[in-house]
Amino acid sequence: MEQFVNFIIRPPRAEYDPEHDLLEKDFMMKGRWYHRKDLEVKNSRGDVLQCSHYMPVELPEGKPLPCVIYCHGNSGCRADGSEAAVVLLLSNITVFTLDFSGSGLSGGEHVTLGWNEKDDLKAVVEYLRQDGNVSLIGLWGRSMGAVTSLMYGAEDPSIAGMILDSPFSDLVDLMMELVDTYKFPLPKFTVKFAIQFMRRAIQKKAKFDIMDLNTIKVAKSSFVPVLFGHALNDDFIRPHHSDRIYEAYVGDKNIVKFEGDHNSPRPQFFIDSINIFFHNVLQPPEVVGPTLYDPLDDYFAKGGWSSMHDTTIPESSMQKSLASSSSISDAINEVRTKRPMSRTDVPSNVTSSGSASETKEKENHDGRDSSSSPDMISFDLLNGDEDVEYHLEDIPSNAEEEERMLMRAVMESLKDLEVQSLENKEAPEKRVYGNNAFRTAQQSLLSTQANQPETDSGSGDALPSSSESSAPSETPASSLPVSGSSSEKVNETGDMSAVAKPTVTVERSSSSSKWDFNFFKNSK
């Protein structure tokens, strides 16, 4: 179960070299020179965030320019914002990129899928407000970055506009869907137990509650203009997540769907839509004309990248510059060739593709305890006790088998409580504790049935029937000589609820194909 938790709060950090994987310190596009300024920003928790700000070398008439902050996804970094820089710089929109805390080269131990990242974003916005060279601010987020943008935008209505590319609507719903999509070997009725386990583990480690990551609630209080985007074949965060947020969003909104999956390069028409959107909400000054233009190199970096081949000079208005979108496309392709966008993938050791049995075999070969193998998943739900165990071999594969197994478990557990209640009245010294109580009870019932001809004659050793067990006992439970602190909690009717707590134990019998369950466990 630990790998599930780490998948959420400690995915692999993106590794990159700022000197090689970012746009160069000084580079030329369409005849104008641009500069990358690297800097550090400290968030409210004291983590140092590694950042880069892309801007023209010469500001038009010395005026402040609007800025778009690019917010990367899970397992991403600021290098993913290079595409945004290529797209927006030509429109006199500066681009700010950062590694969120816990990601890339920034400080911080955990990723929180938007919860702490929105505080990182707040620190960056405060820096830009104080910079003096920035006018309006927009946000462009992808996946986790989209959730971060949405959560921050609801708190800061001064944000001019947001691009939200493939956000999730509710983290718990997403986790339930991932179990289905990636075929995690868990019975459906147990998934919520697993999520509760992960909720507690994440709260303990990363100090946030996964139940709070519900962007539909946030959307109902956000008025920042927004453009949603989602790939139609995204099987990681499915398109209906954006649809649900879109329906709940109360501000100006639009949504674009396109071919691809969660990690696919975004198509040019979506890039153009983003360009138009930010041009409308940020109102950048017009690009008057190129400076320091070299007709041989439409895109050239000092000591760096290869040249682009489109040498057309950009027009003076935004609409005309989009007519030559092929030049933007070429620049984006150049960026993608240099360093592809970071990917968000489910680690192979979390899925059920045979790795569990191989790991178990290796552990047994090494002489280690097989009880800790991946073939068993334990959930620590109540007070640190181990309450749920799953042996993952031969898990029921369909809903009908699962329902039949569940009903049998309930009946066995009720029988267990009934027999334990009788034992408290008649033979307290033989009480059975723990998760195997129903097995002992079952053996007792089978033994009684086998000796039925001998006990019909009136022997006092016969076990009472279910109907008899509900009749009042001649000896009150309170007068029985039961020893131990737990016995004090048993009421006069033999009710075991005071000394039991709800648990689920699922275990496959070694001698048969039967599954054993117990839904209650006595306190010790």
Coordinates of C-alpha atoms in Angstrom, one line a residue:
M1 CA 0.0 0.0 0.0
E2 CA 3.0 2.3 0.5
Q3 CA 3.5 2.5 -3.2
F4 CA 0.0 3.9 -3.7
V5 CA 0.7 6.6 -1.1
N6 CA 4.0 7.5 -2.7
F7 CA 2.3 7.6 -6.2
I8 CA 0.3 10.6 -4.8
I9 CA 2.7 12.5 -2.6
R10 CA 6.1 11.4 -3.7
P11 CA 6.2 10.7 -7.4
P12 CA 9.6 10.6 -9.1
R13 CA 11.1 14.1 -9.3
A14 CA 11.7 15.5 -12.8
E15 CA 15.5 15.6 -13.5
Y16 CA 16.9 18.3 -15.7
D17 CA 19.9 20.5 -16.3
P18 CA 18.9 24.2 -16.4
E19 CA 21.8 25.0 -18.7
H20 CA 20.8 22.4 -21.2
D21 CA 17.0 21.8 -20.8
L22 CA 15.7 25.4 -20.5
L23 CA 15.6 28.0 -23.2
E24 CA 18.9 29.8 -23.4
K25 CA 19.8 32.8 -21.3
D26 CA 19.6 34.9 -24.4
F27 CA 17.8 33.9 -27.6
M28 CA 16.2 35.4 -30.6
M29 CA 12.7 34.7 -32.1
K30 CA 11.3 36.5 -35.1
G31 CA 14.0 39.1 -35.0
R32 CA 13.7 40.1 -31.3
W33 CA 16.0 39.2 -28.4
Y34 CA 14.7 37.6 -25.2
H35 CA 16.3 36.9 -21.9
R36 CA 15.8 34.2 -19.2
K37 CA 16.2 35.4 -15.7
D38 CA 16.7 32.7 -13.1
L39 CA 15.7 33.4 -9.5
E40 CA 14.6 31.9 -6.3
V41 CA 11.3 32.5 -4.4
K42 CA 10.7 31.3 -0.8
N43 CA 7.2 30.1 0.0
S44 CA 5.3 30.4 3.4
R45 CA 6.7 27.1 4.6
G46 CA 10.3 28.2 4.0
D47 CA 10.9 26.0 0.9
V48 CA 13.0 27.6 -1.8
L49 CA 11.4 27.5 -5.3
Q50 CA 13.6 27.5 -8.4
C51 CA 12.1 29.8 -11.0
S52 CA 12.7 31.4 -14.4
H53 CA 11.2 34.5 -15.9
Y54 CA 11.3 34.9 -19.7
M55 CA 10.9 38.5 -21.1
P56 CA 12.0 40.7 -24.0
V57 CA 15.4 42.3 -23.6
E58 CA 13.8 45.7 -24.6
L59 CA 10.4 46.5 -23.1
P60 CA 8.1 48.4 -25.5
E61 CA 8.2 52.1 -24.5
G62 CA 9.4 51.0 -21.0
K63 CA 5.9 49.8 -20.1
P64 CA 5.2 46.8 -17.8
L65 CA 4.1 43.7 -19.7
P66 CA 1.5 41.1 -18.7
C67 CA 2.8 37.8 -17.4
V68 CA 1.6 34.2 -17.6
I69 CA 2.7 31.8 -14.8
Y70 CA 3.1 28.3 -16.2
C71 CA 2.1 25.6 -13.6
H72 CA 3.5 22.1 -14.4
G73 CA 1.9 18.8 -13.7
N74 CA 2.7 15.9 -11.3
S75 CA 6.3 14.7 -11.9
G76 CA 6.9 17.9 -14.0
C77 CA 9.2 20.9 -13.7
R78 CA 9.7 24.4 -15.0
A79 CA 11.3 23.0 -18.2
D80 CA 7.8 22.1 -19.3
G81 CA 7.0 25.8 -19.5
S82 CA 9.4 26.4 -22.4
E83 CA 6.5 25.7 -24.9
A84 CA 4.4 28.4 -23.2
A85 CA 7.4 30.9 -23.5
V86 CA 7.7 30.2 -27.2
V87 CA 4.0 30.7 -27.8
L88 CA 3.4 33.9 -25.7
L89 CA 6.7 35.9 -25.9
L90 CA 6.0 36.8 -29.5
S91 CA 2.8 38.5 -28.3
N92 CA 4.6 40.7 -25.7
I93 CA 3.5 38.4 -22.8
T94 CA 6.2 37.4 -20.5
V95 CA 6.3 33.9 -19.1
F96 CA 7.2 32.8 -15.5
T97 CA 8.0 29.2 -14.8
L98 CA 8.7 27.4 -11.5
D99 CA 9.4 24.1 -9.9
F100 CA 6.6 23.6 -7.3
S101 CA 7.8 22.6 -3.8
G102 CA 8.6 18.9 -3.8
S103 CA 9.2 19.0 -7.6
G104 CA 12.2 19.4 -9.8
L105 CA 15.0 21.3 -8.2
S106 CA 12.9 23.1 -5.5
G107 CA 12.9 22.4 -1.8
G108 CA 10.2 20.4 -0.1
E109 CA 9.6 16.8 0.5
H110 CA 6.1 16.0 -0.8
V111 CA 3.8 16.8 -3.7
T112 CA 0.2 17.7 -2.6
L113 CA -1.5 17.8 -6.0
G114 CA -2.5 21.5 -5.6
W115 CA -3.0 21.9 -1.9
N116 CA 0.4 23.3 -0.9
E117 CA 1.2 24.3 -4.5
K118 CA -1.4 27.0 -4.4
D119 CA 0.7 28.6 -1.6
D120 CA 3.7 28.4 -3.9
L121 CA 1.7 30.2 -6.6
K122 CA 0.8 32.9 -4.1
A123 CA 4.4 33.5 -3.3
V124 CA 5.2 33.9 -7.0
V125 CA 2.3 36.3 -7.6
E126 CA 3.5 38.4 -4.7
Y127 CA 7.0 38.5 -6.1
L128 CA 5.7 39.6 -9.5
R129 CA 3.4 42.3 -8.0
Q130 CA 6.5 43.8 -6.3
D131 CA 8.7 43.5 -9.4
G132 CA 7.3 46.6 -11.1
N133 CA 7.7 45.2 -14.7
V134 CA 4.5 43.2 -14.7
S135 CA 1.0 44.4 -15.3
L136 CA -1.8 41.8 -15.5
I137 CA -1.2 38.1 -14.5
G138 CA -2.6 35.0 -16.0
L139 CA -2.2 31.3 -15.1
W140 CA -1.6 28.3 -17.4
G141 CA -1.8 25.0 -15.7
R142 CA -1.7 21.4 -16.8
S143 CA -3.0 18.4 -14.7
M144 CA -1.9 19.1 -11.1
G145 CA -0.9 22.6 -12.3
A146 CA -4.5 23.2 -13.6
V147 CA -5.9 22.2 -10.2
T148 CA -3.4 24.5 -8.5
S149 CA -4.4 27.4 -10.8
L150 CA -8.1 26.9 -10.2
M151 CA -7.7 26.7 -6.4
Y152 CA -5.5 29.9 -6.3
G153 CA -7.7 31.7 -8.8
A154 CA -10.7 31.3 -6.5
E155 CA -8.8 33.1 -3.8
D156 CA -7.3 35.9 -6.0
P157 CA -9.9 37.5 -8.3
S158 CA -7.3 39.9 -9.6
I159 CA -6.0 37.0 -11.9
A160 CA -6.9 38.1 -15.4
G161 CA -7.5 34.6 -16.9
M162 CA -6.7 30.9 -16.6
I163 CA -5.9 28.0 -19.0
L164 CA -6.9 24.7 -17.2
D165 CA -5.6 21.7 -19.2
S166 CA -6.9 18.4 -17.9
P167 CA -7.7 19.2 -14.2
F168 CA -9.4 16.6 -12.0
S169 CA -12.7 17.4 -10.3
D170 CA -12.3 15.4 -7.2
L171 CA -9.2 13.5 -6.0
V172 CA -11.1 10.7 -4.3
D173 CA -13.2 10.1 -7.4
L174 CA -10.0 10.1 -9.5
M175 CA -8.5 7.5 -7.2
M176 CA -11.6 5.3 -7.5
E177 CA -11.4 5.5 -11.3
L178 CA -7.7 4.7 -11.4
V179 CA -8.3 1.5 -9.5
D180 CA -10.8 0.6 -12.3
T181 CA -8.6 1.9 -15.2
Y182 CA -5.3 0.2 -14.2
K183 CA -6.9 -3.0 -12.8
F184 CA -5.6 -2.8 -9.3
P185 CA -6.4 -6.3 -7.8
L186 CA -8.9 -5.1 -5.1
P187 CA -12.6 -6.0 -4.6
K188 CA -14.7 -3.0 -5.4
F189 CA -16.3 -2.9 -1.9
T190 CA -12.9 -2.6 -0.3
V191 CA -11.6 0.3 -2.4
K192 CA -13.0 2.9 0.0
F193 CA -11.3 1.2 2.9
A194 CA -8.0 1.5 0.9
I195 CA -8.7 5.2 0.3
Q196 CA -9.4 5.8 4.0
F197 CA -6.0 4.2 4.8
M198 CA -4.3 6.4 2.2
R199 CA -6.1 9.4 3.6
R200 CA -4.7 8.9 7.0
A201 CA -1.2 8.0 5.7
I202 CA -1.1 11.1 3.5
Q203 CA -2.4 13.4 6.4
K204 CA 0.4 12.0 8.6
K205 CA 3.2 12.4 6.0
A206 CA 2.2 15.4 3.8
K207 CA -0.1 17.3 6.2
F208 CA -3.1 17.6 3.9
D209 CA -6.5 15.9 3.5
I210 CA -7.3 14.4 0.1
M211 CA -10.9 15.0 0.8
D212 CA -10.3 18.8 0.5
L213 CA -9.1 18.5 -3.1
N214 CA -12.6 18.9 -4.6
T215 CA -12.3 21.5 -7.4
I216 CA -16.1 21.4 -8.1
K217 CA -16.7 23.2 -4.8
V218 CA -13.9 25.7 -5.7
A219 CA -15.4 26.3 -9.2
K220 CA -18.7 27.5 -7.6
S221 CA -16.9 30.5 -6.1
S222 CA -14.4 31.4 -8.9
F223 CA -15.1 34.2 -11.4
V224 CA -11.8 34.4 -13.3
P225 CA -12.3 33.9 -17.0
V226 CA -11.2 30.4 -17.9
L227 CA -10.5 28.2 -20.9
F228 CA -10.7 24.5 -20.3
G229 CA -8.9 21.9 -22.4
H230 CA -9.0 18.1 -22.3
A231 CA -7.8 15.3 -24.5
L232 CA -10.6 13.0 -25.6
N233 CA -8.6 9.8 -25.0
D234 CA -7.2 10.7 -21.6
D235 CA -7.5 7.6 -19.5
F236 CA -5.6 9.0 -16.5
I237 CA -7.9 12.0 -15.8
R238 CA -10.9 11.4 -17.9
P239 CA -12.6 14.2 -19.9
H240 CA -15.7 14.2 -17.7
H241 CA -13.6 15.8 -14.9
S242 CA -13.3 19.0 -17.0
D243 CA -17.0 18.7 -18.0
R244 CA -18.0 18.6 -14.3
I245 CA -15.9 21.6 -13.4
Y246 CA -17.1 23.5 -16.4
E247 CA -20.7 22.9 -15.4
A248 CA -20.1 24.2 -11.9
Y249 CA -17.9 27.1 -12.9
V250 CA -19.7 30.5 -12.3
G251 CA -17.2 32.8 -14.2
D252 CA -16.8 33.3 -18.0
K253 CA -15.8 30.0 -19.4
N254 CA -15.2 28.0 -22.6
I255 CA -14.0 24.4 -23.2
V256 CA -12.0 22.8 -26.0
K257 CA -11.7 19.0 -26.6
F258 CA -9.0 17.6 -28.8
E259 CA -7.4 14.3 -29.8
G260 CA -4.8 12.6 -27.7
D261 CA -4.2 11.4 -24.1
H262 CA -3.0 12.8 -20.8
N263 CA 0.6 13.2 -22.0
S264 CA 0.1 13.9 -25.7
P265 CA 1.6 17.1 -27.3
R266 CA -1.2 19.6 -27.5
P267 CA -2.5 20.3 -31.1
Q268 CA -1.8 23.6 -32.8
F269 CA -5.4 24.7 -32.8
F270 CA -5.5 24.5 -29.0
I271 CA -2.2 26.4 -28.8
D272 CA -3.8 29.1 -31.0
S273 CA -6.9 29.2 -28.8
I274 CA -4.6 29.8 -25.8
N275 CA -2.8 32.6 -27.6
I276 CA -6.1 34.3 -28.5
F277 CA -7.5 33.8 -25.0
F278 CA -4.5 35.5 -23.3
H279 CA -4.4 38.2 -25.9
N280 CA -8.0 39.1 -25.0
V281 CA -7.8 38.9 -21.2
L282 CA -4.2 40.4 -20.8
Q283 CA -4.4 43.1 -23.4
P284 CA -0.6 43.1 -24.2
P285 CA 0.9 46.1 -26.1
E286 CA 1.1 45.5 -29.8
V287 CA 4.3 44.2 -31.3
V288 CA 5.5 47.2 -33.3
G289 CA 8.2 45.4 -35.3
P290 CA 11.4 43.4 -35.0
T291 CA 14.6 44.8 -33.5
L292 CA 18.0 43.4 -34.1
Y293 CA 16.5 41.3 -36.9
D294 CA 18.7 38.8 -38.6
P295 CA 16.9 37.5 -41.8
L296 CA 19.0 34.4 -41.8
D297 CA 17.9 33.2 -38.4
D298 CA 14.2 33.4 -37.4
Y299 CA 15.0 31.6 -34.2
F300 CA 18.6 31.6 -33.0
A301 CA 20.1 31.3 -29.5
K302 CA 23.6 32.5 -28.6
G303 CA 25.8 29.5 -28.7
G304 CA 22.8 27.2 -28.7
W305 CA 20.0 25.9 -30.7
S306 CA 19.8 25.3 -34.4
S307 CA 18.1 27.9 -36.5
M308 CA 14.5 27.9 -37.7
H309 CA 13.7 28.2 -41.4
D310 CA 10.7 30.5 -41.5
T311 CA 12.1 34.0 -41.9
T312 CA 8.8 35.9 -42.2
I313 CA 8.6 39.1 -40.1
P314 CA 5.6 39.1 -37.7
E315 CA 2.7 41.4 -38.5
S316 CA 1.8 44.3 -36.2
S317 CA -1.4 42.9 -34.9
M318 CA -2.3 39.7 -33.0
Q319 CA -4.7 38.4 -35.6
K320 CA -2.2 38.8 -38.5
S321 CA 0.6 37.1 -36.5
L322 CA -1.6 34.0 -36.1
A323 CA -1.8 33.7 -39.9
S324 CA 1.8 32.5 -39.8
S325 CA 1.1 29.9 -37.0
S326 CA 3.5 27.5 -38.7
S327 CA 6.4 29.5 -37.4
I328 CA 5.1 29.0 -33.8
S329 CA 4.6 25.3 -34.5
D330 CA 8.1 25.0 -35.7
A331 CA 9.4 26.7 -32.6
I332 CA 7.3 24.4 -30.4
N333 CA 8.6 21.3 -32.2
E334 CA 12.1 22.6 -31.6
V335 CA 11.4 22.8 -27.9
R336 CA 9.9 19.3 -27.8
T337 CA 12.9 17.9 -29.6
K338 CA 15.2 19.4 -27.1
R339 CA 13.3 18.2 -24.1
P340 CA 9.9 16.4 -24.2
M341 CA 7.2 17.4 -21.8
S342 CA 7.3 15.6 -18.5
R343 CA 4.9 12.6 -18.3
T344 CA 2.5 11.5 -15.7
D345 CA 2.3 7.7 -15.5
V346 CA 1.2 5.1 -13.1
P347 CA 4.4 3.3 -11.9
S348 CA 4.6 -0.3 -13.1
N349 CA 5.1 -1.7 -9.6
V350 CA 1.7 -0.4 -8.6
T351 CA -0.3 -2.3 -11.2
S352 CA -1.2 -5.9 -11.3
S353 CA 0.8 -7.0 -14.3
G354 CA 2.4 -10.0 -12.8
S355 CA 5.0 -8.1 -10.8
A356 CA 3.5 -9.0 -7.4
S357 CA 4.0 -12.8 -7.8
E358 CA 7.5 -12.2 -9.1
T359 CA 8.4 -10.1 -6.1
K360 CA 6.9 -12.7 -3.8
E361 CA 9.0 -15.4 -5.3
K362 CA 12.1 -13.3 -5.0
E363 CA 11.4 -12.6 -1.3
N364 CA 10.8 -16.2 -0.5
H365 CA 14.0 -17.1 -2.3
D366 CA 15.9 -14.6 -0.2
G367 CA 14.5 -16.0 2.9
R368 CA 12.5 -13.0 3.9
D369 CA 9.1 -13.1 5.5
S370 CA 6.5 -13.7 2.9
S371 CA 3.9 -11.9 5.0
S372 CA 5.3 -8.6 3.8
S373 CA 5.0 -9.6 0.1
P374 CA 2.9 -7.6 -2.4
D375 CA 0.4 -10.5 -2.4
M376 CA -1.1 -9.1 0.8
I377 CA -2.4 -5.6 1.4
S378 CA -3.1 -4.4 4.9
F379 CA -5.1 -1.3 5.9
D380 CA -4.5 0.3 9.2
L381 CA -7.9 1.9 9.8
L382 CA -8.5 2.1 13.5
N383 CA -6.1 3.2 16.3
G384 CA -3.1 1.6 14.7
D385 CA -4.5 -1.9 14.7
E386 CA -4.3 -4.0 11.6
D387 CA -8.0 -4.3 10.6
V388 CA -8.1 -5.4 7.0
E389 CA -6.0 -7.9 5.2
Y390 CA -6.3 -9.0 1.5
H391 CA -4.5 -11.9 0.0
L392 CA -4.5 -10.9 -3.6
E393 CA -4.5 -14.3 -5.2
D394 CA -7.8 -15.4 -6.6
I395 CA -9.6 -12.1 -5.8
P396 CA -13.2 -12.3 -7.2
S397 CA -13.2 -11.1 -10.8
N398 CA -16.9 -10.1 -11.2
A399 CA -19.6 -8.3 -9.2
E400 CA -21.8 -11.4 -8.8
E401 CA -19.0 -13.4 -7.2
E402 CA -18.1 -10.5 -5.0
E403 CA -21.6 -9.9 -3.8
R404 CA -22.0 -13.6 -3.0
M405 CA -18.8 -13.6 -1.1
L406 CA -19.8 -10.5 0.8
M407 CA -23.2 -11.9 1.8
R408 CA -21.6 -15.1 3.1
A409 CA -19.2 -13.1 5.1
V410 CA -22.1 -11.1 6.7
M411 CA -23.9 -14.4 7.6
E412 CA -20.8 -15.9 9.1
S413 CA -20.1 -12.8 11.1
L414 CA -23.6 -12.7 12.5
K415 CA -23.4 -16.3 13.4
D416 CA -20.1 -15.6 15.2
L417 CA -21.7 -12.8 17.3
E418 CA -24.6 -15.1 18.2
V419 CA -22.4 -17.9 19.4
Q420 CA -20.1 -15.5 21.3
S421 CA -23.2 -14.1 23.0
L422 CA -24.2 -17.5 24.2
E423 CA -20.7 -18.3 25.4
N424 CA -20.8 -15.1 27.5
K425 CA -23.9 -16.4 29.3
E426 CA -23.1 -20.1 29.7
A427 CA -19.3 -20.6 29.4
P428 CA -17.4 -17.3 29.7
E429 CA -14.1 -19.1 30.3
K430 CA -14.3 -20.6 26.8
R431 CA -14.8 -17.3 25.0
V432 CA -13.0 -16.9 21.7
Y433 CA -11.2 -13.7 20.8
G434 CA -9.8 -12.4 17.6
N435 CA -10.5 -12.8 13.9
N436 CA -10.8 -16.6 14.0
A437 CA -13.7 -16.7 16.4
F438 CA -16.2 -17.5 13.6
R439 CA -14.1 -20.5 12.6
T440 CA -14.3 -21.9 16.1
A441 CA -18.0 -21.2 16.2
Q442 CA -18.5 -22.9 12.9
Q443 CA -16.6 -26.0 14.0
S444 CA -18.8 -26.1 17.1
L445 CA -22.0 -26.0 15.1
L446 CA -20.8 -28.7 12.8
S447 CA -19.8 -30.9 15.7
T448 CA -23.2 -30.4 17.3
Q449 CA -25.1 -31.3 14.1
A450 CA -23.0 -34.4 13.8
N451 CA -23.9 -35.6 17.3
Q452 CA -27.6 -34.6 17.0
P453 CA -29.0 -38.2 17.4
E454 CA -27.2 -38.5 20.8
T455 CA -28.2 -35.1 22.1
D456 CA -31.9 -35.3 21.1
S457 CA -32.5 -37.5 24.2
G458 CA -32.2 -34.4 26.4
S459 CA -28.5 -34.2 27.0
G460 CA -27.6 -30.8 28.7
D461 CA -24.5 -30.5 26.4
A462 CA -26.6 -29.7 23.3
L463 CA -26.0 -26.3 21.7
P464 CA -29.1 -24.1 21.7
S465 CA -30.6 -23.2 18.3
S466 CA -30.7 -19.7 16.8
S467 CA -34.3 -19.2 18.0
E468 CA -33.5 -20.4 21.5
S469 CA -30.6 -18.0 21.7
S470 CA -32.9 -15.0 21.6
A471 CA -34.8 -16.1 24.7
P472 CA -33.9 -14.5 28.0
S473 CA -31.4 -16.5 30.1
E474 CA -32.3 -17.7 33.5
T475 CA -29.0 -16.3 34.8
P476 CA -28.5 -12.6 34.1
A477 CA -25.3 -11.8 32.2
S478 CA -24.2 -9.4 34.9
S479 CA -24.0 -12.2 37.5
L480 CA -21.8 -14.5 35.4
P481 CA -18.3 -14.9 36.8
V482 CA -16.5 -13.4 33.7
S483 CA -13.0 -12.3 34.3
G484 CA -11.1 -9.5 32.5
S485 CA -11.8 -5.9 31.7
S486 CA -13.7 -6.6 28.5
S487 CA -16.4 -8.6 30.3
E488 CA -17.5 -5.5 32.2
K489 CA -18.7 -4.0 28.9
V490 CA -21.1 -6.9 28.1
N491 CA -24.7 -5.8 28.8
E492 CA -27.4 -8.0 30.3
T493 CA -28.7 -9.2 26.9
G494 CA -25.2 -10.4 25.9
D495 CA -24.8 -7.6 23.4
M496 CA -21.2 -7.8 22.1
S497 CA -21.2 -4.3 20.5
A498 CA -19.5 -2.8 23.5
V499 CA -16.5 -5.1 23.3
A500 CA -16.3 -5.2 19.5
K501 CA -15.2 -2.8 16.8
P502 CA -16.0 -2.9 13.1
T503 CA -13.2 -4.6 11.1
V504 CA -12.9 -6.6 7.9
T505 CA -10.5 -9.5 7.6
V506 CA -10.4 -11.2 4.2
E507 CA -8.3 -14.3 4.0
R508 CA -8.2 -17.3 1.6
S509 CA -8.2 -20.7 3.3
S510 CA -5.2 -22.8 2.7
S511 CA -7.2 -26.0 2.5
S512 CA -9.9 -24.9 0.1
S513 CA -11.1 -22.3 -2.3
K514 CA -13.3 -20.7 0.3
W515 CA -12.8 -17.1 1.4
D516 CA -13.1 -16.3 5.1
F517 CA -14.4 -13.0 6.4
N518 CA -15.0 -11.5 9.8
F519 CA -16.7 -8.1 10.1
F520 CA -16.2 -7.7 13.9
K521 CA -13.3 -8.1 16.2
N522 CA -13.4 -8.2 20.0
S523 CA -11.4 -5.7 22.0
K524 CA -8.6 -7.1 24.0

